[in-house]
GROMACS .gro file of N, CA and C in nm:
model
  441
    1MET      N    1 -12.585  -2.005  -1.449
    1MET     CA    2 -12.507  -1.856  -1.458
    1MET      C    3 -12.557  -1.818  -1.258
    2ASP      N    4 -12.476  -1.787  -1.219
    2ASP     CA    5 -12.510  -1.741  -1.076
    2ASP      C    6 -12.536  -1.643  -1.072
    3GLU      N    7 -12.713  -1.582  -1.006
    3GLU     CA    8 -12.699  -1.446  -1.032
    3GLU      C    9 -12.634  -1.369  -0.896
    4LYS      N   10 -12.611  -1.239  -0.904
    4LYS     CA   11 -12.587  -1.200  -0.829
    4LYS      C   12 -12.653  -1.164  -0.687
    5ILE      N   13 -12.562  -1.159  -0.554
    5ILE     CA   14 -12.665  -1.147  -0.437
    5ILE      C   15 -12.662  -1.003  -0.444
    6ILE      N   16 -12.764  -0.952  -0.389
    6ILE     CA   17 -12.791  -0.863  -0.386
    6ILE      C   18 -12.767  -0.787  -0.190
    7LYS      N   19 -12.699  -0.687  -0.165
    7LYS     CA   20 -12.635  -0.702  -0.007
    7LYS      C   21 -12.707  -0.542   0.057
    8ILE      N   22 -12.796  -0.540   0.081
    8ILE     CA   23 -12.892  -0.477   0.190
    8ILE      C   24 -12.871  -0.449   0.325
    9ALA      N   25 -12.787  -0.321   0.370
    9ALA     CA   26 -12.724  -0.311   0.478
    9ALA      C   27 -12.839  -0.232   0.563
   10ILE      N   28 -12.870  -0.266   0.644
   10ILE     CA   29 -12.975  -0.184   0.782
   10ILE      C   30 -12.917  -0.142   0.894
   11VAL      N   31 -12.922  -0.035   0.868
   11VAL     CA   32 -12.804   0.088   0.968
   11VAL      C   33 -12.946   0.163   1.085
   12ASP      N   34 -12.893   0.130   1.229
   12ASP     CA   35 -12.991   0.149   1.325
   12ASP      C   36 -12.887   0.181   1.431
   13GLY      N   37 -12.942   0.240   1.546
   13GLY     CA   38 -12.857   0.203   1.620
   13GLY      C   39 -12.936   0.236   1.783
   14GLN      N   40 -12.931   0.264   1.890
   14GLN     CA   41 -13.008   0.299   2.016
   14GLN      C   42 -13.041   0.114   2.050
   15GLY      N   43 -13.146   0.109   1.984
   15GLY     CA   44 -13.245  -0.002   2.055
   15GLY      C   45 -13.262  -0.114   1.954
   16GLY      N   46 -13.234  -0.065   1.806
   16GLY     CA   47 -13.266  -0.121   1.658
   16GLY      C   48 -13.396  -0.192   1.627
   17GLY      N   49 -13.498  -0.102   1.717
   17GLY     CA   50 -13.634  -0.124   1.700
   17GLY      C   51 -13.655  -0.066   1.532
   18ILE      N   52 -13.603   0.019   1.464
   18ILE     CA   53 -13.629   0.066   1.345
   18ILE      C   54 -13.588  -0.049   1.255
   19GLY      N   55 -13.435  -0.072   1.222
   19GLY     CA   56 -13.367  -0.137   1.187
   19GLY      C   57 -13.486  -0.325   1.165
   20GLN      N   58 -13.518  -0.367   1.288
   20GLN     CA   59 -13.535  -0.493   1.292
   20GLN      C   60 -13.707  -0.479   1.245
   21GLN      N   61 -13.760  -0.335   1.205
   21GLN     CA   62 -13.905  -0.359   1.155
   21GLN      C   63 -13.855  -0.359   1.012
   22ILE      N   64 -13.790  -0.305   0.978
   22ILE     CA   65 -13.702  -0.323   0.828
   22ILE      C   66 -13.676  -0.456   0.780
   23VAL      N   67 -13.646  -0.520   0.824
   23VAL     CA   68 -13.582  -0.680   0.834
   23VAL      C   69 -13.667  -0.711   0.808
   24LEU      N   70 -13.810  -0.728   0.896
   24LEU     CA   71 -13.884  -0.819   0.906
   24LEU      C   72 -13.971  -0.778   0.754
   25LYS      N   73 -14.028  -0.647   0.738
   25LYS     CA   74 -14.062  -0.599   0.625
   25LYS      C   75 -14.001  -0.636   0.466
   26ILE      N   76 -13.861  -0.647   0.448
   26ILE     CA   77 -13.761  -0.695   0.357
   26ILE      C   78 -13.820  -0.831   0.340
   27ARG      N   79 -13.818  -0.902   0.436
   27ARG     CA   80 -13.851  -1.074   0.464
   27ARG      C   81 -13.981  -1.094   0.393
   28GLU      N   82 -14.050  -0.999   0.396
   28GLU     CA   83 -14.215  -1.049   0.374
   28GLU      C   84 -14.247  -0.951   0.261
   29ILE      N   85 -14.167  -0.860   0.222
   29ILE     CA   86 -14.220  -0.810   0.089
   29ILE      C   87 -14.110  -0.873  -0.051
   30LEU      N   88 -13.984  -0.898   0.026
   30LEU     CA   89 -13.909  -0.963  -0.104
   30LEU      C   90 -13.906  -1.120  -0.094
   31SER      N   91 -13.949  -1.195  -0.053
   31SER     CA   92 -14.007  -1.342   0.019
   31SER      C   93 -13.968  -1.385  -0.160
   32GLU      N   94 -13.999  -1.336  -0.207
   32GLU     CA   95 -14.033  -1.476  -0.364
   32GLU      C   96 -13.877  -1.455  -0.395
   33ILE      N   97 -13.766  -1.362  -0.371
   33ILE     CA   98 -13.651  -1.387  -0.380
   33ILE      C   99 -13.510  -1.347  -0.295
   34ILE      N  100 -13.610  -1.365  -0.146
   34ILE     CA  101 -13.469  -1.386  -0.055
   34ILE      C  102 -13.390  -1.468  -0.060
   35GLU      N  103 -13.340  -1.582  -0.141
   35GLU     CA  104 -13.242  -1.640  -0.149
   35GLU      C  105 -13.161  -1.531  -0.202
   36ARG      N  106 -13.161  -1.436  -0.304
   36ARG     CA  107 -13.096  -1.364  -0.359
   36ARG      C  108 -13.020  -1.241  -0.283
   37ILE      N  109 -13.114  -1.247  -0.163
   37ILE     CA  110 -13.058  -1.104  -0.081
   37ILE      C  111 -12.995  -1.162   0.076
   38GLU      N  112 -12.883  -1.027   0.071
   38GLU     CA  113 -12.809  -1.067   0.195
   38GLU      C  114 -12.813  -0.928   0.266
   39ILE      N  115 -12.896  -0.952   0.361
   39ILE     CA  116 -12.950  -0.863   0.435
   39ILE      C  117 -12.852  -0.829   0.593
   40ILE      N  118 -12.758  -0.724   0.552
   40ILE     CA  119 -12.642  -0.706   0.683
   40ILE      C  120 -12.738  -0.609   0.760
   41ALA      N  121 -12.702  -0.632   0.887
   41ALA     CA  122 -12.742  -0.573   0.992
   41ALA      C  123 -12.637  -0.488   1.037
   42LEU      N  124 -12.650  -0.336   1.067
   42LEU     CA  125 -12.546  -0.267   1.128
   42LEU      C  126 -12.579  -0.171   1.233
   43GLY      N  127 -12.520  -0.234   1.352
   43GLY     CA  128 -12.587  -0.137   1.448
   43GLY      C  129 -12.427  -0.050   1.540
   44THR      N  130 -12.489   0.086   1.585
   44THR     CA  131 -12.401   0.148   1.620
   44THR      C  132 -12.336   0.096   1.723
   45ASN      N  133 -12.430   0.002   1.838
   45ASN     CA  134 -12.409  -0.112   1.921
   45ASN      C  135 -12.462  -0.246   1.931
   46ALA      N  136 -12.411  -0.315   2.027
   46ALA     CA  137 -12.445  -0.410   2.021
   46ALA      C  138 -12.599  -0.463   1.998
   47PHE      N  139 -12.684  -0.385   2.079
   47PHE     CA  140 -12.766  -0.426   2.142
   47PHE      C  141 -12.892  -0.403   2.021
   48ALA      N  142 -12.834  -0.300   1.932
   48ALA     CA  143 -12.913  -0.284   1.841
   48ALA      C  144 -12.879  -0.377   1.716
   49THR      N  145 -12.812  -0.452   1.671
   49THR     CA  146 -12.726  -0.520   1.629
   49THR      C  147 -12.793  -0.667   1.648
   50VAL      N  148 -12.818  -0.708   1.759
   50VAL     CA  149 -12.896  -0.781   1.815
   50VAL      C  150 -12.984  -0.786   1.782
   51ASN      N  151 -13.133  -0.692   1.798
   51ASN     CA  152 -13.192  -0.720   1.746
   51ASN      C  153 -13.270  -0.744   1.627
   52MET      N  154 -13.172  -0.659   1.517
   52MET     CA  155 -13.189  -0.695   1.385
   52MET      C  156 -13.153  -0.831   1.349
   53LEU      N  157 -13.077  -0.888   1.400
   53LEU     CA  158 -13.046  -1.007   1.425
   53LEU      C  159 -13.126  -1.163   1.430
   54LYS      N  160 -13.251  -1.095   1.524
   54LYS     CA  161 -13.303  -1.138   1.559
   54LYS      C  162 -13.411  -1.129   1.491
   55ALA      N  163 -13.471  -1.044   1.379
   55ALA     CA  164 -13.563  -1.059   1.275
   55ALA      C  165 -13.493  -1.137   1.156
   56LYS      N  166 -13.393  -1.203   1.182
   56LYS     CA  167 -13.355  -1.280   1.088
   56LYS      C  168 -13.293  -1.184   0.966
   57ALA      N  169 -13.199  -1.110   1.024
   57ALA     CA  170 -13.083  -1.016   0.920
   57ALA      C  171 -12.990  -1.163   0.860
   58ASN      N  172 -12.908  -1.194   0.804
   58ASN     CA  173 -12.804  -1.276   0.757
   58ASN      C  174 -12.667  -1.265   0.840
   59LYS      N  175 -12.648  -1.163   0.852
   59LYS     CA  176 -12.540  -1.131   0.965
   59LYS      C  177 -12.567  -0.972   1.019
   60GLY      N  178 -12.456  -0.950   1.045
   60GLY     CA  179 -12.433  -0.808   1.194
   60GLY      C  180 -12.322  -0.801   1.271
   61ALA      N  181 -12.241  -0.665   1.227
   61ALA     CA  182 -12.168  -0.592   1.280
   61ALA      C  183 -12.210  -0.463   1.360
   62SER      N  184 -12.125  -0.472   1.460
   62SER     CA  185 -12.119  -0.322   1.535
   62SER      C  186 -12.023  -0.230   1.538
   63GLY      N  187 -12.005  -0.119   1.549
   63GLY     CA  188 -11.947  -0.021   1.560
   63GLY      C  189 -11.919   0.050   1.438
   64GLU      N  190 -11.820   0.172   1.504
   64GLU     CA  191 -11.830   0.276   1.374
   64GLU      C  192 -11.720   0.161   1.286
   65ASN      N  193 -11.626   0.116   1.252
   65ASN     CA  194 -11.538   0.016   1.143
   65ASN      C  195 -11.632  -0.081   1.099
   66ALA      N  196 -11.717  -0.128   1.145
   66ALA     CA  197 -11.761  -0.249   1.066
   66ALA      C  198 -11.904  -0.139   1.035
   67ILE      N  199 -11.933  -0.044   1.050
   67ILE     CA  200 -12.036   0.019   0.932
   67ILE      C  201 -11.981   0.119   0.827
   68GLU      N  202 -11.814   0.165   0.892
   68GLU     CA  203 -11.757   0.278   0.745
   68GLU      C  204 -11.700   0.102   0.674
   69LYS      N  205 -11.678   0.003   0.710
   69LYS     CA  206 -11.667  -0.094   0.598
   69LYS      C  207 -11.809  -0.154   0.481
   70ASN      N  208 -11.854  -0.220   0.598
   70ASN     CA  209 -11.983  -0.296   0.516
   70ASN      C  210 -12.087  -0.183   0.397
   71VAL      N  211 -12.106  -0.076   0.433
   71VAL     CA  212 -12.154   0.031   0.372
   71VAL      C  213 -12.075   0.053   0.223
   72LEU      N  214 -12.001   0.073   0.218
   72LEU     CA  215 -11.887   0.048   0.066
   72LEU      C  216 -11.885  -0.079  -0.010
   73GLU      N  217 -11.985  -0.183   0.023
   73GLU     CA  218 -11.993  -0.323  -0.023
   73GLU      C  219 -12.156  -0.346  -0.027
   74ALA      N  220 -12.191  -0.258   0.024
   74ALA     CA  221 -12.402  -0.224   0.013
   74ALA      C  222 -12.419  -0.201  -0.121
   75ASP      N  223 -12.510  -0.285  -0.181
   75ASP     CA  224 -12.608  -0.235  -0.301
   75ASP      C  225 -12.730  -0.130  -0.260
   76TYR      N  226 -12.728  -0.196  -0.121
   76TYR     CA  227 -12.854  -0.035  -0.073
   76TYR      C  228 -12.817  -0.025   0.066
   77ILE      N  229 -12.910   0.066   0.108
   77ILE     CA  230 -12.842   0.092   0.276
   77ILE      C  231 -12.996   0.172   0.268
   78LEU      N  232 -13.031   0.063   0.430
   78LEU     CA  233 -13.203   0.179   0.431
   78LEU      C  234 -13.191   0.207   0.571
   79GLY      N  235 -13.247   0.284   0.611
   79GLY     CA  236 -13.247   0.351   0.751
   79GLY      C  237 -13.273   0.459   0.793
   80SER      N  238 -13.331   0.566   0.892
   80SER     CA  239 -13.355   0.668   0.931
   80SER      C  240 -13.280   0.761   0.864
   81ILE      N  241 -13.313   0.881   0.815
   81ILE     CA  242 -13.243   1.019   0.785
   81ILE      C  243 -13.104   1.052   0.869
   82SER      N  244 -13.131   1.006   0.998
   82SER     CA  245 -13.007   1.040   1.123
   82SER      C  246 -12.888   0.967   1.084
   83ILE      N  247 -12.908   0.868   0.999
   83ILE     CA  248 -12.776   0.828   0.949
   83ILE      C  249 -12.688   0.883   0.840
   84LEU      N  250 -12.738   1.009   0.819
   84LEU     CA  251 -12.653   1.101   0.742
   84LEU      C  252 -12.586   1.246   0.811
   85VAL      N  253 -12.650   1.187   0.899
   85VAL     CA  254 -12.643   1.311   1.053
   85VAL      C  255 -12.527   1.277   1.134
   86ALA      N  256 -12.417   1.336   1.128
   86ALA     CA  257 -12.304   1.311   1.232
   86ALA      C  258 -12.344   1.374   1.382
   87ASP      N  259 -12.346   1.258   1.507
   87ASP     CA  260 -12.382   1.271   1.615
   87ASP      C  261 -12.526   1.250   1.619
   88SER      N  262 -12.609   1.230   1.560
   88SER     CA  263 -12.753   1.205   1.580
   88SER      C  264 -12.739   1.060   1.679
   89MET      N  265 -12.840   1.037   1.658
   89MET     CA  266 -12.886   0.945   1.766
   89MET      C  267 -12.838   0.943   1.931
   90MET      N  268 -12.838   1.051   1.941
   90MET     CA  269 -12.811   1.073   2.098
   90MET      C  270 -12.630   1.073   2.098
   91GLY      N  271 -12.593   1.112   1.978
   91GLY     CA  272 -12.439   1.068   2.014
   91GLY      C  273 -12.373   0.950   1.931
   92GLU      N  274 -12.500   0.796   1.928
   92GLU     CA  275 -12.421   0.704   1.888
   92GLU      C  276 -12.347   0.732   1.762
   93PHE      N  277 -12.406   0.843   1.658
   93PHE     CA  278 -12.366   0.820   1.534
   93PHE      C  279 -12.260   0.924   1.512
   94THR      N  280 -12.180   0.896   1.473
   94THR     CA  281 -12.037   0.923   1.432
   94THR      C  282 -12.003   1.033   1.335
   95PRO      N  283 -11.944   1.091   1.331
   95PRO     CA  284 -11.904   1.167   1.181
   95PRO      C  285 -11.823   1.084   1.108
   96LYS      N  286 -11.760   0.958   1.135
   96LYS     CA  287 -11.731   0.930   1.030
   96LYS      C  288 -11.801   0.781   0.944
   97MET      N  289 -11.908   0.778   1.030
   97MET     CA  290 -11.983   0.653   0.983
   97MET      C  291 -12.117   0.725   0.890
   98SER      N  292 -12.180   0.832   0.955
   98SER     CA  293 -12.242   0.957   0.838
   98SER      C  294 -12.173   0.961   0.719
   99GLU      N  295 -12.049   1.039   0.695
   99GLU     CA  296 -11.945   1.028   0.607
   99GLU      C  297 -11.951   0.894   0.523
  100ALA      N  298 -11.888   0.749   0.617
  100ALA     CA  299 -11.870   0.649   0.500
  100ALA      C  300 -12.047   0.635   0.435
  101ILE      N  301 -12.110   0.607   0.522
  101ILE     CA  302 -12.283   0.599   0.360
  101ILE      C  303 -12.290   0.743   0.298
  102ALA      N  304 -12.261   0.860   0.311
  102ALA     CA  305 -12.301   0.945   0.203
  102ALA      C  306 -12.165   0.944   0.126
  103LYS      N  307 -12.085   0.875   0.166
  103LYS     CA  308 -11.987   0.822   0.031
  103LYS      C  309 -12.040   0.685  -0.016
  104SER      N  310 -12.087   0.634   0.001
  104SER     CA  311 -12.110   0.510  -0.063
  104SER      C  312 -12.190   0.492  -0.147
  105LYS      N  313 -12.162   0.451  -0.262
  105LYS     CA  314 -12.242   0.414  -0.396
  105LYS      C  315 -12.370   0.330  -0.371
  106ALA      N  316 -12.414   0.290  -0.272
  106ALA     CA  317 -12.488   0.206  -0.239
  106ALA      C  318 -12.604   0.340  -0.273
  107ILE      N  319 -12.764   0.276  -0.340
  107ILE     CA  320 -12.840   0.348  -0.332
  107ILE      C  321 -12.944   0.343  -0.144
  108LYS      N  322 -12.896   0.460  -0.072
  108LYS     CA  323 -12.994   0.521   0.008
  108LYS      C  324 -13.140   0.540   0.050
  109ILE      N  325 -13.185   0.438   0.089
  109ILE     CA  326 -13.327   0.458   0.152
  109ILE      C  327 -13.324   0.504   0.247
  110LEU      N  328 -13.392   0.594   0.281
  110LEU     CA  329 -13.459   0.680   0.403
  110LEU      C  330 -13.559   0.717   0.504
  111LEU      N  331 -13.623   0.713   0.610
  111LEU     CA  332 -13.723   0.706   0.675
  111LEU      C  333 -13.691   0.873   0.719
  112PRO      N  334 -13.791   0.930   0.674
  112PRO     CA  335 -13.819   1.066   0.723
  112PRO      C  336 -13.846   1.075   0.840
  113ILE      N  337 -13.760   1.061   0.923
  113ILE     CA  338 -13.835   1.037   1.094
  113ILE      C  339 -13.780   1.191   1.155
  114ASN      N  340 -13.864   1.271   1.203
  114ASN     CA  341 -13.832   1.357   1.219
  114ASN      C  342 -13.754   1.397   1.378
  115GLN      N  343 -13.595   1.368   1.363
  115GLN     CA  344 -13.494   1.361   1.463
  115GLN      C  345 -13.372   1.457   1.421
  116SER      N  346 -13.290   1.443   1.491
  116SER     CA  347 -13.167   1.595   1.512
  116SER      C  348 -13.217   1.694   1.474
  117ASN      N  349 -13.332   1.756   1.500
  117ASN     CA  350 -13.425   1.882   1.381
  117ASN      C  351 -13.416   1.878   1.271
  118ILE      N  352 -13.441   1.778   1.194
  118ILE     CA  353 -13.468   1.807   1.030
  118ILE      C  354 -13.604   1.806   1.008
  119ASP      N  355 -13.675   1.846   0.906
  119ASP     CA  356 -13.788   1.807   0.894
  119ASP      C  357 -13.802   1.849   0.755
  120ILE      N  358 -13.827   1.732   0.621
  120ILE     CA  359 -13.812   1.750   0.519
  120ILE      C  360 -13.940   1.780   0.476
  121ALA      N  361 -13.940   1.897   0.382
  121ALA     CA  362 -14.005   1.926   0.321
  121ALA      C  363 -14.151   1.825   0.199
  122LEU      N  364 -14.235   1.859   0.219
  122LEU     CA  365 -14.298   1.781   0.107
  122LEU      C  366 -14.317   1.624   0.142
  123THR      N  367 -14.300   1.599   0.257
  123THR     CA  368 -14.354   1.439   0.300
  123THR      C  369 -14.474   1.494   0.433
  124GLN      N  370 -14.511   1.372   0.429
  124GLN     CA  371 -14.626   1.351   0.550
  124GLN      C  372 -14.590   1.279   0.703
  125GLN      N  373 -14.590   1.327   0.788
  125GLN     CA  374 -14.583   1.260   0.892
  125GLN      C  375 -14.682   1.091   0.893
  126GLU      N  376 -14.602   0.999   0.851
  126GLU     CA  377 -14.675   0.905   0.859
  126GLU      C  378 -14.588   0.798   0.975
  127PRO      N  379 -14.721   0.730   1.035
  127PRO     CA  380 -14.670   0.635   1.097
  127PRO      C  381 -14.524   0.500   1.070
  128LEU      N  382 -14.476   0.496   1.172
  128LEU     CA  383 -14.306   0.428   1.144
  128LEU      C  384 -14.361   0.288   1.064
  129PRO      N  385 -14.462   0.195   1.088
  129PRO     CA  386 -14.483   0.097   1.000
  129PRO      C  387 -14.506   0.129   0.855
  130HIS      N  388 -14.573   0.228   0.808
  130HIS     CA  389 -14.593   0.298   0.708
  130HIS      C  390 -14.535   0.390   0.612
  131GLN      N  391 -14.389   0.437   0.698
  131GLN     CA  392 -14.243   0.450   0.652
  131GLN      C  393 -14.181   0.343   0.571
  132VAL      N  394 -14.172   0.223   0.673
  132VAL     CA  395 -14.143   0.139   0.660
  132VAL      C  396 -14.090   0.050   0.559
  133GLU      N  397 -14.289   0.053   0.516
  133GLU     CA  398 -14.323  -0.033   0.413
  133GLU      C  399 -14.344   0.091   0.289
  134ASP      N  400 -14.342   0.193   0.285
  134ASP     CA  401 -14.348   0.234   0.196
  134ASP      C  402 -14.126   0.242   0.133
  135ALA      N  403 -14.093   0.249   0.221
  135ALA     CA  404 -13.926   0.210   0.184
  135ALA      C  405 -13.930   0.084   0.123
  136VAL      N  406 -13.948  -0.019   0.172
  136VAL     CA  407 -13.941  -0.144   0.188
  136VAL      C  408 -13.986  -0.147  -0.048
  137MET      N  409 -14.106  -0.108  -0.056
  137MET     CA  410 -14.178  -0.094  -0.155
  137MET      C  411 -14.067  -0.053  -0.267
  138ARG      N  412 -14.033   0.076  -0.221
  138ARG     CA  413 -13.918   0.173  -0.275
  138ARG      C  414 -13.817   0.068  -0.359
  139LEU      N  415 -13.736   0.002  -0.259
  139LEU     CA  416 -13.603  -0.108  -0.269
  139LEU      C  417 -13.663  -0.215  -0.365
  140LYS      N  418 -13.814  -0.261  -0.326
  140LYS     CA  419 -13.826  -0.339  -0.422
  140LYS      C  420 -13.847  -0.357  -0.555
  141ASN      N  421 -13.874  -0.170  -0.594
  141ASN     CA  422 -13.893  -0.137  -0.765
  141ASN      C  423 -13.723  -0.119  -0.782
  142TYR      N  424 -13.716  -0.077  -0.687
  142TYR     CA  425 -13.541  -0.045  -0.719
  142TYR      C  426 -13.442  -0.180  -0.740
  143ILE      N  427 -13.458  -0.285  -0.704
  143ILE     CA  428 -13.462  -0.414  -0.711
  143ILE      C  429 -13.497  -0.454  -0.906
  144GLU      N  430 -13.622  -0.444  -0.856
  144GLU     CA  431 -13.740  -0.513  -1.008
  144GLU      C  432 -13.638  -0.446  -1.143
  145ARG      N  433 -13.591  -0.319  -1.141
  145ARG     CA  434 -13.559  -0.243  -1.259
  145ARG      C  435 -13.459  -0.270  -1.254
  146MET      N  436 -13.363  -0.331  -1.176
  146MET     CA  437 -13.192  -0.363  -1.233
  146MET      C  438 -13.226  -0.473  -1.292
  147ASN      N  439 -13.322  -0.615  -1.273
  147ASN     CA  440 -13.318  -0.719  -1.334
  147ASN      C  441 -13.405  -0.725  -1.478
   0.00000   0.00000   0.00000
């Protein structure tokens, strides 16, 4: 019996640096099940998508429609908290994008990066690499619980 492919959407904008780090960490931490994972790089722009693809995302797409369509099919969505905020990332993240992510049935694992004037209570301001590792470890725990 074939095992279900786990679809993980990584959403980022601007230069795609956060998404790139997430892709690399997924490949490192989930290496033992990587053949069961499809990493989908979703960038607000082509530059962000290309940088996530360089980190070996399985496939990628850019723009509002691509994000809206693909987050609906994802099992998990990873990115910064900004992906839930309309007009974030210096205006790159549109209201339709943030609404699609919010409505998606996917489990959302978000980095509490203090952008868009959002400060999340009870979180420590850890360096980005620590936040990325924590997010991917949470992803791993979800996947393990589902199997």
